[in-house]
């Protein structure tokens, strides 16, 4: 039976994952914790049928590459500082891909954080590659997927990848194609021990159903935010199944959300619009895990504080109008 645990929104979980699984989260002192006592990252979510507990506020690393997610960043030291501060602040979930850069983002993660903290979970994705003109090209053939997994292992400096998402569909929205062939390849790599857990990205409920006949799926990563709510029903179904939902573009992506309603609500809560957008997602469903992307320390700090923003019912009603 699928069991999942959702701790309250403001649960301060500062212990190591392995210790938490054995003992529950007792006092911080008794845990030899690696995080600060002030950690409050939106509570913690246990991935279904795993021993992985993720703080609900994570970090998306795509913005660490150069412009258009291509080449190195202008300031590599700043990129390293962002990653290190995220971890020092209690983030234990980083989303990446070897096609960011390509290779660059994973190499920066390795340079900044390797050897990795025990409780850090690095989630990557495969299913695309980059053309020499920085274009995004599907790469879902058997050998392309195998190569992508090995590229991720090498550039991250890992012997096994914690979670790999199979990225399908178009640039933004999913399409109803069979995912059996590529997912079977990844399931084989999981069987060989190169991948611990699998997820899907940019998929429909039908594709998830097909995927579950092939292997366990621990997370879905689709486009969703305050203004883009196609997945409302899907999120509720996933919550019932205990599967994590990880919205990409939680702040609106390359063009962050702009809404006068969002600005008004943020002002009334003494928060920033981006903090409210993230706090709304945390409140929307307990299986939502956040991976906001930023290349800026200032924005990272702002985003992490969103875990403490409380949205009142009247403000929630206003925010609900943004997605139509
Ligand atoms: N599965 C997929 O197909 C897919 C697709 C896209 C992304 N992703 C994943 O999802 C993660 C998040 O997506 P994303 O980074 O594209 O979009 P996002 O998190 O919605 O927004 C990132 C953008 O918002 C800006 N930003 C961040 N914090 C801000 C703040 N507090 N105030 C103002 N602007 C702020 C960033 O610029 P600054 O750098 O200047 O802060 C950047 O331009 C990515 O890192 C990646 O890991 C997955």
Tab-separated table of C-alpha atoms and ligand atoms in Angstrom:
chain	number	residue	atom	x	y	z
A	1	UNK	CA	0.000	0.000	0.000
A	2	UNK	CA	1.217	3.484	-0.773
A	3	UNK	CA	1.829	5.522	2.350
A	4	UNK	CA	2.970	9.083	2.488
A	5	UNK	CA	3.629	11.484	5.248
A	6	UNK	CA	2.897	15.150	5.154
A	7	UNK	CA	4.020	17.259	8.029
A	8	UNK	CA	2.312	20.559	8.831
A	9	UNK	CA	3.229	23.554	6.713
A	10	UNK	CA	5.444	25.166	9.319
A	11	UNK	CA	6.969	22.022	10.724
A	12	UNK	CA	10.558	22.797	11.605
A	13	UNK	CA	12.342	19.659	10.517
A	14	UNK	CA	16.042	20.111	11.038
A	15	UNK	CA	17.202	16.529	11.373
A	16	UNK	CA	19.000	14.296	8.909
A	17	UNK	CA	16.752	12.172	6.729
A	18	UNK	CA	18.105	8.793	7.772
A	19	UNK	CA	17.772	9.728	11.414
A	20	UNK	CA	14.292	11.073	10.884
A	21	UNK	CA	13.170	7.828	9.310
A	22	UNK	CA	14.394	5.784	12.231
A	23	UNK	CA	13.368	8.029	15.047
A	24	UNK	CA	10.968	10.682	13.851
A	25	UNK	CA	12.137	14.265	14.236
A	26	UNK	CA	12.885	14.732	17.944
A	27	UNK	CA	14.943	17.558	19.279
A	28	UNK	CA	17.458	19.243	17.024
A	29	UNK	CA	20.277	18.674	19.547
A	30	UNK	CA	19.789	14.914	19.601
A	31	UNK	CA	20.127	14.631	15.861
A	32	UNK	CA	23.589	15.985	15.123
A	33	UNK	CA	21.823	17.987	12.458
A	34	UNK	CA	23.533	19.538	9.479
A	35	UNK	CA	21.025	22.352	9.140
A	36	UNK	CA	20.477	25.472	11.144
A	37	UNK	CA	18.006	25.536	14.007
A	38	UNK	CA	16.086	28.173	12.114
A	39	UNK	CA	15.329	25.848	9.195
A	40	UNK	CA	11.728	26.181	8.175
A	41	UNK	CA	11.440	25.236	4.599
A	42	UNK	CA	7.747	24.568	4.266
A	43	UNK	CA	7.696	21.208	6.031
A	44	UNK	CA	8.871	17.887	4.749
A	45	UNK	CA	7.441	15.349	2.298
A	46	UNK	CA	8.347	11.676	2.214
A	47	UNK	CA	8.526	10.417	-1.358
A	48	UNK	CA	6.179	7.479	-1.732
A	49	UNK	CA	7.672	4.063	-0.921
A	50	UNK	CA	11.148	5.528	-0.363
A	51	UNK	CA	13.262	6.647	2.586
A	52	UNK	CA	13.651	10.095	1.000
A	53	UNK	CA	12.260	13.083	2.881
A	54	UNK	CA	12.463	16.379	1.046
A	55	UNK	CA	12.031	19.805	2.547
A	56	UNK	CA	9.226	21.310	0.492
A	57	UNK	CA	11.274	24.364	-0.435
A	58	UNK	CA	14.024	23.221	-2.781
A	59	UNK	CA	16.103	24.899	-5.444
A	60	UNK	CA	16.092	24.717	-9.259
A	61	UNK	CA	19.558	25.048	-10.778
A	62	UNK	CA	18.678	25.904	-14.378
A	63	UNK	CA	19.375	29.624	-13.915
A	64	UNK	CA	23.004	28.891	-12.992
A	65	UNK	CA	24.090	28.414	-16.619
A	66	UNK	CA	24.682	31.354	-18.968
A	67	UNK	CA	21.969	33.267	-20.873
A	68	UNK	CA	19.468	30.941	-22.610
A	69	UNK	CA	20.692	28.189	-20.285
A	70	UNK	CA	23.775	28.010	-22.505
A	71	UNK	CA	27.442	28.089	-21.576
A	72	UNK	CA	28.964	29.234	-18.301
A	73	UNK	CA	27.435	31.963	-16.128
A	74	UNK	CA	28.913	35.442	-16.085
A	75	UNK	CA	29.970	34.984	-12.443
A	76	UNK	CA	30.762	31.409	-11.487
A	77	UNK	CA	31.658	32.348	-7.900
A	78	UNK	CA	28.194	33.834	-7.482
A	79	UNK	CA	26.643	30.601	-8.792
A	80	UNK	CA	28.675	28.572	-6.301
A	81	UNK	CA	27.679	30.933	-3.493
A	82	UNK	CA	23.980	30.503	-4.341
A	83	UNK	CA	24.248	26.709	-4.175
A	84	UNK	CA	26.206	26.723	-0.923
A	85	UNK	CA	23.827	29.142	0.741
A	86	UNK	CA	20.816	27.095	-0.367
A	87	UNK	CA	22.299	24.017	1.306
A	88	UNK	CA	23.388	25.951	4.401
A	89	UNK	CA	19.822	27.232	4.698
A	90	UNK	CA	18.432	23.699	4.816
A	91	UNK	CA	17.542	23.014	1.183
A	92	UNK	CA	17.971	19.283	0.543
A	93	UNK	CA	16.439	19.064	-2.937
A	94	UNK	CA	18.184	20.431	-6.025
A	95	UNK	CA	16.691	20.072	-9.486
A	96	UNK	CA	19.036	20.022	-12.465
A	97	UNK	CA	19.779	18.457	-15.836
A	98	UNK	CA	22.931	17.781	-17.790
A	99	UNK	CA	21.381	19.624	-20.726
A	100	UNK	CA	21.563	22.882	-18.753
A	101	UNK	CA	24.671	24.501	-20.153
A	102	UNK	CA	24.980	21.719	-21.416
A	103	UNK	CA	26.986	20.041	-18.632
A	104	UNK	CA	27.772	23.424	-17.048
A	105	UNK	CA	25.125	23.425	-14.320
A	106	UNK	CA	25.981	19.923	-13.125
A	107	UNK	CA	29.687	20.772	-13.124
A	108	UNK	CA	28.989	23.853	-10.995
A	109	UNK	CA	26.886	21.778	-8.582
A	110	UNK	CA	29.756	19.311	-8.244
A	111	UNK	CA	32.315	22.062	-7.754
A	112	UNK	CA	30.186	23.811	-5.136
A	113	UNK	CA	28.870	20.872	-3.141
A	114	UNK	CA	30.849	17.664	-3.727
A	115	UNK	CA	31.263	15.622	-1.549
A	116	UNK	CA	27.533	16.014	-1.103
A	117	UNK	CA	25.752	16.204	2.266
A	118	UNK	CA	24.147	12.863	3.183
A	119	UNK	CA	20.650	14.237	2.987
A	120	UNK	CA	20.964	16.114	-0.310
A	121	UNK	CA	18.796	14.722	-3.104
A	122	UNK	CA	19.781	15.790	-6.604
A	123	UNK	CA	17.003	15.294	-9.118
A	124	UNK	CA	17.957	15.364	-12.769
A	125	UNK	CA	16.134	14.877	-16.017
A	126	UNK	CA	16.843	13.263	-19.367
A	127	UNK	CA	15.020	13.250	-22.703
A	128	UNK	CA	16.530	16.257	-24.458
A	129	UNK	CA	19.863	17.524	-25.673
A	130	UNK	CA	21.145	20.840	-26.938
A	131	UNK	CA	21.995	21.726	-30.523
A	132	UNK	CA	25.111	23.744	-31.302
A	133	UNK	CA	22.848	26.771	-31.772
A	134	UNK	CA	21.561	26.370	-28.174
A	135	UNK	CA	18.315	24.790	-29.434
A	136	UNK	CA	16.502	22.125	-27.388
A	137	UNK	CA	16.267	18.788	-29.207
A	138	UNK	CA	14.354	15.660	-28.145
A	139	UNK	CA	16.729	12.849	-27.151
A	140	UNK	CA	14.614	9.887	-26.125
A	141	UNK	CA	16.180	7.089	-28.142
A	142	UNK	CA	17.664	4.228	-26.132
A	143	UNK	CA	21.323	5.176	-26.573
A	144	UNK	CA	20.605	8.887	-26.040
A	145	UNK	CA	18.982	8.108	-22.679
A	146	UNK	CA	21.837	5.823	-21.635
A	147	UNK	CA	24.380	8.480	-22.619
A	148	UNK	CA	22.433	11.156	-20.745
A	149	UNK	CA	22.412	9.112	-17.543
A	150	UNK	CA	26.174	8.573	-17.817
A	151	UNK	CA	26.730	12.278	-18.560
A	152	UNK	CA	24.791	13.161	-15.399
A	153	UNK	CA	26.727	10.632	-13.316
A	154	UNK	CA	30.076	11.900	-14.584
A	155	UNK	CA	29.382	15.612	-14.330
A	156	UNK	CA	27.738	15.359	-10.910
A	157	UNK	CA	30.439	12.968	-9.644
A	158	UNK	CA	27.954	10.297	-8.547
A	159	UNK	CA	27.810	6.523	-8.806
A	160	UNK	CA	24.020	6.484	-8.827
A	161	UNK	CA	21.470	9.214	-9.516
A	162	UNK	CA	18.912	9.768	-6.726
A	163	UNK	CA	15.980	10.585	-9.007
A	164	UNK	CA	15.789	10.867	-12.790
A	165	UNK	CA	12.784	12.446	-14.474
A	166	UNK	CA	11.968	11.325	-17.993
A	167	UNK	CA	11.182	14.586	-19.793
A	168	UNK	CA	8.618	14.161	-22.582
A	169	UNK	CA	6.128	16.365	-24.471
A	170	UNK	CA	6.864	19.697	-26.100
A	171	UNK	CA	8.598	22.791	-24.726
A	172	UNK	CA	5.744	23.759	-22.424
A	173	UNK	CA	2.832	21.344	-22.611
A	174	UNK	CA	2.575	17.560	-22.654
A	175	UNK	CA	1.343	15.527	-25.619
A	176	UNK	CA	-0.418	12.167	-25.450
A	177	UNK	CA	2.304	9.902	-26.785
A	178	UNK	CA	3.338	6.552	-25.341
A	179	UNK	CA	6.224	6.804	-22.880
A	180	UNK	CA	6.707	3.029	-22.682
A	181	UNK	CA	9.858	2.776	-24.776
A	182	UNK	CA	11.972	5.467	-23.115
A	183	UNK	CA	10.700	4.694	-19.621
A	184	UNK	CA	11.570	1.020	-20.063
A	185	UNK	CA	15.154	2.040	-20.841
A	186	UNK	CA	15.328	4.075	-17.624
A	187	UNK	CA	13.721	1.245	-15.638
A	188	UNK	CA	16.518	-1.028	-16.884
A	189	UNK	CA	19.126	1.490	-15.719
A	190	UNK	CA	17.359	1.628	-12.368
A	191	UNK	CA	17.519	-2.158	-12.180
A	192	UNK	CA	21.272	-1.922	-12.857
A	193	UNK	CA	21.655	0.466	-9.920
A	194	UNK	CA	22.531	3.608	-11.892
A	195	UNK	CA	19.250	5.282	-10.912
A	196	UNK	CA	17.524	4.977	-7.527
A	197	UNK	CA	14.085	6.391	-8.354
A	198	UNK	CA	12.203	7.599	-11.417
A	199	UNK	CA	9.893	10.519	-12.087
A	200	UNK	CA	8.183	11.985	-15.139
A	201	UNK	CA	8.180	15.495	-16.502
A	202	UNK	CA	5.653	17.258	-18.721
A	203	UNK	CA	3.174	14.387	-18.719
A	204	UNK	CA	-0.568	13.764	-18.585
A	205	UNK	CA	-2.481	11.520	-16.157
A	206	UNK	CA	-2.728	8.889	-18.916
A	207	UNK	CA	1.038	8.861	-19.321
A	208	UNK	CA	1.472	8.494	-15.569
A	209	UNK	CA	-0.924	5.523	-15.641
A	210	UNK	CA	1.131	3.967	-18.433
A	211	UNK	CA	4.345	4.702	-16.539
A	212	UNK	CA	3.089	3.030	-13.374
A	213	UNK	CA	2.632	-0.231	-15.286
A	214	UNK	CA	6.388	-0.146	-16.005
A	215	UNK	CA	7.981	1.147	-12.780
A	216	UNK	CA	7.344	3.128	-9.588
A	217	UNK	CA	7.078	6.869	-10.148
A	218	UNK	CA	7.943	9.112	-7.204
A	219	UNK	CA	7.378	12.561	-8.687
A	220	UNK	CA	5.808	14.504	-11.525
A	221	UNK	CA	7.396	17.738	-12.765
A	222	UNK	CA	5.010	19.813	-14.883
A	223	UNK	CA	4.414	23.493	-15.642
A	224	UNK	CA	2.205	25.009	-12.928
A	225	UNK	CA	1.976	28.295	-11.076
A	226	UNK	CA	-0.579	30.869	-9.861
A	227	UNK	CA	-1.435	31.829	-13.434
A	228	UNK	CA	-1.081	28.472	-15.203
A	229	UNK	CA	-3.363	25.940	-13.580
A	230	UNK	CA	-4.028	23.223	-16.164
A	231	UNK	CA	-2.899	20.591	-13.661
A	232	UNK	CA	-5.291	21.402	-10.802
A	233	UNK	CA	-7.098	18.065	-11.054
A	234	UNK	CA	-3.887	16.121	-11.696
A	235	UNK	CA	-2.295	17.565	-8.538
A	236	UNK	CA	-5.236	16.386	-6.430
A	237	UNK	CA	-5.042	12.878	-7.933
A	238	UNK	CA	-1.308	12.741	-7.287
A	239	UNK	CA	-1.820	13.872	-3.694
A	240	UNK	CA	-4.246	10.981	-3.215
A	241	UNK	CA	-1.606	8.599	-4.603
A	242	UNK	CA	1.195	10.092	-2.479
A	243	UNK	CA	3.184	11.175	-5.528
A	244	UNK	CA	5.062	14.467	-5.289
A	245	UNK	CA	4.192	17.256	-7.730
A	246	UNK	CA	7.092	19.587	-8.522
A	247	UNK	CA	5.984	22.583	-10.579
A	248	UNK	CA	8.464	23.955	-13.048
A	249	UNK	CA	8.276	27.704	-13.699
A	250	UNK	CA	6.818	28.223	-10.180
A	251	UNK	CA	7.542	31.942	-10.512
A	252	UNK	CA	6.486	32.088	-14.161
A	253	UNK	CA	9.825	31.054	-15.652
A	254	UNK	CA	11.936	33.323	-17.846
A	255	UNK	CA	9.315	36.066	-17.520
A	256	UNK	CA	8.355	36.025	-13.836
A	257	UNK	CA	4.656	36.467	-12.967
A	258	UNK	CA	3.252	39.961	-13.213
A	259	UNK	CA	-0.168	40.643	-11.738
A	260	UNK	CA	-1.636	43.670	-10.009
A	261	UNK	CA	-3.686	41.334	-7.778
A	262	UNK	CA	-0.527	39.497	-6.768
A	263	UNK	CA	1.180	42.822	-6.030
A	264	UNK	CA	-1.756	43.985	-3.885
A	265	UNK	CA	-1.897	40.752	-1.904
A	266	UNK	CA	1.864	40.823	-1.400
A	267	UNK	CA	1.720	44.391	-0.082
A	268	UNK	CA	-1.055	43.485	2.345
A	269	UNK	CA	0.965	40.513	3.647
A	270	UNK	CA	4.167	42.536	3.906
A	271	UNK	CA	5.785	40.083	1.495
A	272	UNK	CA	7.072	40.264	-2.066
A	273	UNK	CA	4.994	39.049	-5.047
A	274	UNK	CA	7.415	36.161	-5.659
A	275	UNK	CA	7.172	35.085	-2.013
A	276	UNK	CA	3.384	35.058	-2.241
A	277	UNK	CA	3.497	33.056	-5.487
A	278	UNK	CA	5.624	30.422	-3.730
A	279	UNK	CA	3.629	30.499	-0.481
A	280	UNK	CA	0.456	29.959	-2.522
A	281	UNK	CA	1.968	26.831	-4.072
A	282	UNK	CA	2.984	25.503	-0.657
A	283	UNK	CA	-0.561	26.052	0.535
A	284	UNK	CA	-2.174	24.688	-2.637
A	285	UNK	CA	-1.385	21.044	-1.876
A	286	UNK	CA	0.889	19.276	0.596
A	287	UNK	CA	2.430	17.097	-2.140
A	288	UNK	CA	3.788	20.183	-3.952
A	289	UNK	CA	7.566	20.564	-3.667
A	290	UNK	CA	9.141	23.822	-4.851
A	291	UNK	CA	12.241	24.322	-7.000
A	292	UNK	CA	12.308	28.081	-7.709
A	293	UNK	CA	15.282	29.010	-9.856
A	294	UNK	CA	17.585	31.939	-9.312
A	295	UNK	CA	21.148	32.997	-9.995
A	296	UNK	CA	20.970	35.676	-7.310
A	297	UNK	CA	21.734	35.346	-3.599
A	298	UNK	CA	19.282	38.116	-2.852
A	299	UNK	CA	16.474	36.321	-4.686
A	300	UNK	CA	17.433	32.995	-3.101
A	301	UNK	CA	17.074	34.499	0.376
A	302	UNK	CA	13.783	36.112	-0.571
A	303	UNK	CA	12.434	32.869	-2.023
A	304	UNK	CA	13.422	30.709	0.944
A	305	UNK	CA	11.593	33.063	3.287
A	306	UNK	CA	8.384	32.345	1.365
A	307	UNK	CA	8.074	29.219	3.512
A	308	UNK	CA	7.131	31.447	6.445
A	309	UNK	CA	4.545	33.584	4.611
A	310	UNK	CA	1.015	32.804	5.799
A	311	UNK	CA	-1.765	33.502	3.306
A	312	UNK	CA	-5.080	34.408	4.922
A	313	UNK	CA	-8.415	33.201	3.522
A	314	UNK	CA	-9.494	36.569	2.050
A	315	UNK	CA	-6.123	36.939	0.347
A	316	UNK	CA	-6.357	33.378	-0.911
A	317	UNK	CA	-9.679	34.172	-2.573
A	318	UNK	CA	-8.063	37.098	-4.394
A	319	UNK	CA	-5.133	34.978	-5.544
A	320	UNK	CA	-7.505	32.321	-6.894
A	321	UNK	CA	-8.790	34.855	-9.440
A	322	UNK	CA	-5.370	35.139	-11.108
A	323	UNK	CA	-5.540	31.744	-12.784
A	324	UNK	CA	-8.992	32.504	-14.144
B	1	LIG	N1	10.945	19.853	-16.479
B	1	LIG	C1	11.085	20.891	-17.255
B	1	LIG	O1	10.784	20.854	-18.446
B	1	LIG	C2	11.608	22.179	-16.698
B	1	LIG	C3	11.484	23.350	-17.435
B	1	LIG	C4	11.955	24.527	-16.883
B	1	LIG	C5	12.524	24.522	-15.622
B	1	LIG	N2	12.645	23.363	-14.929
B	1	LIG	C6	13.196	23.345	-13.550
B	1	LIG	O2	12.401	24.204	-12.779
B	1	LIG	C7	13.234	25.135	-12.076
B	1	LIG	C8	12.479	26.430	-11.888
B	1	LIG	O3	12.153	26.996	-13.127
B	1	LIG	P1	12.816	28.328	-13.689
B	1	LIG	O4	14.054	28.656	-12.944
B	1	LIG	O5	12.892	28.185	-15.138
B	1	LIG	O6	11.687	29.385	-13.436
B	1	LIG	P2	11.122	30.115	-12.131
B	1	LIG	O7	11.670	29.492	-10.904
B	1	LIG	O8	9.667	30.205	-12.297
B	1	LIG	O9	11.679	31.580	-12.301
B	1	LIG	C9	13.030	31.868	-12.491
B	1	LIG	C10	13.121	33.315	-12.931
B	1	LIG	O10	12.636	34.145	-11.889
B	1	LIG	C11	13.675	35.035	-11.453
B	1	LIG	N3	13.551	35.122	-10.008
B	1	LIG	C12	13.794	34.149	-9.102
B	1	LIG	N4	13.546	34.586	-7.855
B	1	LIG	C13	13.114	35.869	-7.986
B	1	LIG	C14	12.714	36.853	-7.065
B	1	LIG	N5	12.665	36.600	-5.752
B	1	LIG	N6	12.349	38.066	-7.540
B	1	LIG	C15	12.371	38.336	-8.860
B	1	LIG	N7	12.757	37.451	-9.795
B	1	LIG	C16	13.127	36.212	-9.356
B	1	LIG	C17	14.963	34.428	-11.920
B	1	LIG	O11	15.926	35.436	-12.192
B	1	LIG	P3	17.213	35.643	-11.253
B	1	LIG	O12	18.198	34.577	-11.639
B	1	LIG	O13	17.661	37.018	-11.594
B	1	LIG	O14	16.765	35.518	-9.837
B	1	LIG	C18	14.529	33.748	-13.213
B	1	LIG	O15	14.483	34.682	-14.275
B	1	LIG	C19	14.467	25.271	-12.950
B	1	LIG	O16	15.565	25.748	-12.237
B	1	LIG	C20	14.631	23.860	-13.454
B	1	LIG	O17	15.363	23.110	-12.512
B	1	LIG	C21	12.173	22.200	-15.446
